[in-house]
Amino acid sequence: MIALSYSRISDYRQCPDKFKKKYLDKLPNFQLKDEDKSPALVRGGNIHKQLDDYVKAKLKGEVPKPTSPEVLKTAPLIDNIMANYNVNTERQIAIDENFKEVSWYAKNAYFRVIMDLTGFGKDLLMVDYKTGKFADYEGSMDCLGQLHMSALVGLSLWPEYDKCSCIYIFVDHKRTIPVKFDRTDLEPMKEKLVEEHAQINAEKDFAPKKNKYCFFCEATTDQCTHATK
């Protein structure tokens, strides 16, 4: 069984052949090394860490150290969240096919998600930090997006909550995208994830699919007819 995450599912939707080369064949040019990371990706990782460190410092009762302008302008929003929720910092969660938590590398891991910030209050809160340009959220109950999958995991693991608020925080723009869920959404989301999980795990052909991201794909011309490198 192939354990999936939202990024893996997203890659499969974009191009099954890319999914195979990246996660099954593990071709070297599809494995991102630290020295190959783009400046934008490195910056995003640094800002995520600074936000995580900011929350950890506040949880310890410490005064957070001076940090980047992007984090400083996001701090009031984080402070407001912490005033209304008991929070956990970044956490890796894996679930099995029964939607119960298992260890991250468990052989029966079915789906994996990394939660940047989790809050427990009147409702369940799931936060994902975003860097770079602002983009509208495109997930739906017919095609689960990242926030849908976070809510699915959250509502499965914390049954005491009937409502779940999931938020993208775009730290470069001081903008958020909130999406609200309740327990009536859980079973339909489970059905969609199970359906997509089964489709990917049953795939045999992994046919290449030409799409608008082909220019950015790691595939070379001898690996894919749609490659541009």
Short mmCIF file of C-alpha atoms in Angstrom, two decimals, residues 9-195:
data_model
loop_
_atom_site.label_atom_id
_atom_site.label_comp_id
_atom_site.label_asym_id
_atom_site.label_seq_id
_atom_site.Cartn_x
_atom_site.Cartn_y
_atom_site.Cartn_z
CA ILE A 9 -2.39 13.06 -4.33
CA SER A 10 -1.94 16.46 -5.94
CA ASP A 11 1.02 15.15 -7.98
CA TYR A 12 -1.04 12.15 -9.12
CA ARG A 13 -3.94 14.37 -10.18
CA GLN A 14 -1.50 16.53 -12.12
CA CYS A 15 0.22 13.61 -13.85
CA PRO A 16 0.19 9.90 -12.89
CA ASP A 17 3.55 9.41 -14.65
CA LYS A 18 5.13 12.14 -12.51
CA PHE A 19 3.77 10.40 -9.40
CA LYS A 20 5.33 7.10 -10.46
CA LYS A 21 8.72 8.59 -11.29
CA LYS A 22 8.83 10.58 -8.05
CA TYR A 23 7.43 8.19 -5.45
CA LEU A 24 7.67 4.67 -6.89
CA ASP A 25 10.69 4.71 -9.20
CA LYS A 26 12.35 7.40 -7.06
CA LEU A 27 14.32 8.72 -10.04
CA PRO A 28 17.26 10.87 -8.88
CA ASN A 29 16.13 14.00 -10.73
CA PHE A 30 12.80 13.87 -8.88
CA GLN A 31 14.43 13.74 -5.43
CA LEU A 32 14.93 17.27 -4.16
CA LYS A 33 18.25 17.81 -2.38
CA ASP A 34 18.84 20.69 0.00
CA GLU A 35 21.37 22.28 -2.36
CA ASP A 36 18.82 22.15 -5.20
CA LYS A 37 16.06 23.97 -3.36
CA SER A 38 14.95 27.23 -4.93
CA PRO A 39 15.37 30.48 -2.94
CA ALA A 40 11.57 30.65 -2.59
CA LEU A 41 11.44 27.15 -1.12
CA VAL A 42 14.30 27.86 1.29
CA ARG A 43 12.63 31.10 2.34
CA GLY A 44 9.32 29.32 2.91
CA GLY A 45 10.99 26.74 5.12
CA ASN A 46 12.75 29.43 7.14
CA ILE A 47 9.54 31.38 7.72
CA HIS A 48 7.67 28.23 8.76
CA LYS A 49 10.40 27.51 11.33
CA GLN A 50 10.34 31.08 12.63
CA LEU A 51 6.56 30.92 13.09
CA ASP A 52 6.91 27.59 14.88
CA ASP A 53 9.65 29.02 17.12
CA TYR A 54 7.48 32.06 17.85
CA VAL A 55 4.62 29.89 19.10
CA LYS A 56 6.96 27.63 21.11
CA ALA A 57 8.49 30.65 22.85
CA LYS A 58 5.08 32.03 23.79
CA LEU A 59 3.97 28.62 25.10
CA LYS A 60 7.02 28.66 27.41
CA GLY A 61 6.13 32.14 28.63
CA GLU A 62 9.17 33.61 26.91
CA VAL A 63 9.38 36.77 24.84
CA PRO A 64 9.86 35.68 21.20
CA LYS A 65 13.16 36.80 19.68
CA PRO A 66 13.16 39.41 16.88
CA THR A 67 12.52 37.72 13.58
CA SER A 68 11.67 38.43 9.92
CA PRO A 69 9.22 41.19 8.94
CA GLU A 70 6.83 38.57 7.51
CA VAL A 71 6.63 36.78 10.85
CA LEU A 72 6.35 39.98 12.85
CA LYS A 73 3.34 41.15 10.84
CA THR A 74 1.74 37.72 11.25
CA ALA A 75 2.32 37.71 15.02
CA PRO A 76 -0.88 39.60 15.97
CA LEU A 77 -2.97 36.95 14.21
CA ILE A 78 -1.04 34.16 15.96
CA ASP A 79 -1.46 35.99 19.28
CA ASN A 80 -5.21 36.18 18.75
CA ILE A 81 -5.37 32.46 18.00
CA MET A 82 -3.39 31.66 21.14
CA ALA A 83 -5.71 33.86 23.21
CA ASN A 84 -8.69 31.76 22.14
CA TYR A 85 -7.23 28.26 21.72
CA ASN A 86 -4.89 25.87 23.44
CA VAL A 87 -2.41 25.25 20.64
CA ASN A 88 0.06 22.63 19.49
CA THR A 89 2.94 23.54 17.20
CA GLU A 90 3.87 21.69 14.00
CA ARG A 91 2.88 18.04 14.19
CA GLN A 92 3.21 15.08 11.84
CA ILE A 93 0.19 12.76 11.87
CA ALA A 94 -0.36 9.47 10.07
CA ILE A 95 -3.64 7.56 10.06
CA ASP A 96 -4.50 4.01 9.05
CA GLU A 97 -7.38 2.83 6.84
CA ASN A 98 -9.70 3.02 9.87
CA PHE A 99 -8.72 6.67 10.36
CA LYS A 100 -6.90 5.92 13.60
CA GLU A 101 -3.51 7.46 14.37
CA VAL A 102 -0.41 5.34 13.73
CA SER A 103 3.29 6.13 13.73
CA TRP A 104 4.55 8.25 10.83
CA TYR A 105 6.47 5.42 9.16
CA ALA A 106 4.07 2.60 10.05
CA LYS A 107 3.61 0.04 7.28
CA ASN A 108 -0.16 0.47 7.55
CA ALA A 109 0.03 4.27 7.23
CA TYR A 110 -2.79 5.22 4.87
CA PHE A 111 -2.63 9.01 4.84
CA ARG A 112 -0.14 11.52 6.26
CA VAL A 113 -0.57 15.19 7.07
CA ILE A 114 1.64 17.87 8.63
CA MET A 115 -0.30 20.41 10.67
CA ASP A 116 1.49 23.73 11.16
CA LEU A 117 -0.68 24.77 14.10
CA THR A 118 -3.55 22.98 15.84
CA GLY A 119 -5.93 24.75 18.22
CA PHE A 120 -8.39 23.35 20.74
CA GLY A 121 -11.17 25.65 21.93
CA LYS A 122 -14.86 26.00 21.24
CA ASP A 123 -14.08 24.30 17.97
CA LEU A 124 -11.09 22.52 16.44
CA LEU A 125 -8.69 24.78 14.54
CA MET A 126 -6.20 23.68 11.89
CA VAL A 127 -3.77 26.28 10.49
CA ASP A 128 -1.48 26.03 7.46
CA TYR A 129 1.11 28.75 6.80
CA LYS A 130 1.60 29.83 3.19
CA THR A 131 4.39 31.92 1.70
CA GLY A 132 4.59 33.41 -1.77
CA LYS A 133 1.74 34.71 -3.87
CA PHE A 134 -1.86 34.69 -2.69
CA ALA A 135 -4.14 32.16 -4.36
CA ASP A 136 -7.80 31.31 -3.88
CA TYR A 137 -8.63 27.96 -2.32
CA GLU A 138 -9.88 25.48 -4.92
CA GLY A 139 -10.77 22.44 -2.80
CA SER A 140 -14.30 21.09 -2.73
CA MET A 141 -16.26 18.10 -1.47
CA ASP A 142 -15.95 16.63 -4.98
CA CYS A 143 -12.19 17.18 -5.17
CA LEU A 144 -10.73 17.39 -1.68
CA GLY A 145 -8.24 20.18 -1.12
CA GLN A 146 -5.56 20.41 1.55
CA LEU A 147 -7.86 22.05 4.11
CA HIS A 148 -10.52 19.40 3.49
CA MET A 149 -7.98 16.70 4.23
CA SER A 150 -6.78 18.47 7.36
CA ALA A 151 -10.37 18.68 8.59
CA LEU A 152 -10.91 15.02 7.76
CA VAL A 153 -7.94 14.00 9.92
CA GLY A 154 -8.83 16.42 12.70
CA LEU A 155 -12.47 15.39 12.98
CA SER A 156 -11.44 11.72 12.87
CA LEU A 157 -8.88 12.03 15.67
CA TRP A 158 -10.80 14.38 17.95
CA PRO A 159 -14.41 13.11 18.02
CA GLU A 160 -15.30 15.48 20.87
CA TYR A 161 -15.41 18.30 18.32
CA ASP A 162 -18.38 18.73 15.99
CA LYS A 163 -16.92 21.72 14.18
CA CYS A 164 -13.54 22.35 12.61
CA SER A 165 -12.14 25.61 11.25
CA CYS A 166 -9.27 25.29 8.78
CA ILE A 167 -7.27 28.35 7.76
CA TYR A 168 -4.58 29.25 5.27
CA ILE A 169 -2.48 32.14 6.59
CA PHE A 170 -0.66 33.92 3.75
CA VAL A 171 2.15 35.52 5.73
CA ASP A 172 3.33 37.77 2.88
CA HIS A 173 -0.07 39.36 2.43
CA LYS A 174 -1.66 39.47 5.91
CA ARG A 175 -4.58 37.57 4.40
CA THR A 176 -6.33 34.39 5.40
CA ILE A 177 -8.63 31.87 3.77
CA PRO A 178 -10.90 30.15 6.31
CA VAL A 179 -12.96 27.07 5.47
CA LYS A 180 -15.39 25.65 8.04
CA PHE A 181 -16.45 22.05 8.41
CA ASP A 182 -18.74 20.11 10.71
CA ARG A 183 -19.15 16.45 11.54
CA THR A 184 -21.73 15.93 8.78
CA ASP A 185 -18.87 16.52 6.30
CA LEU A 186 -16.74 13.73 7.73
CA GLU A 187 -18.24 10.64 6.07
CA PRO A 188 -18.47 12.20 2.58
CA MET A 189 -14.82 13.28 2.86
CA LYS A 190 -13.80 9.82 4.02
CA GLU A 191 -15.56 8.29 1.03
CA LYS A 192 -13.76 10.60 -1.39
CA LEU A 193 -10.34 9.95 0.16
CA VAL A 194 -10.90 6.18 0.22
CA GLU A 195 -12.00 6.29 -3.43
#
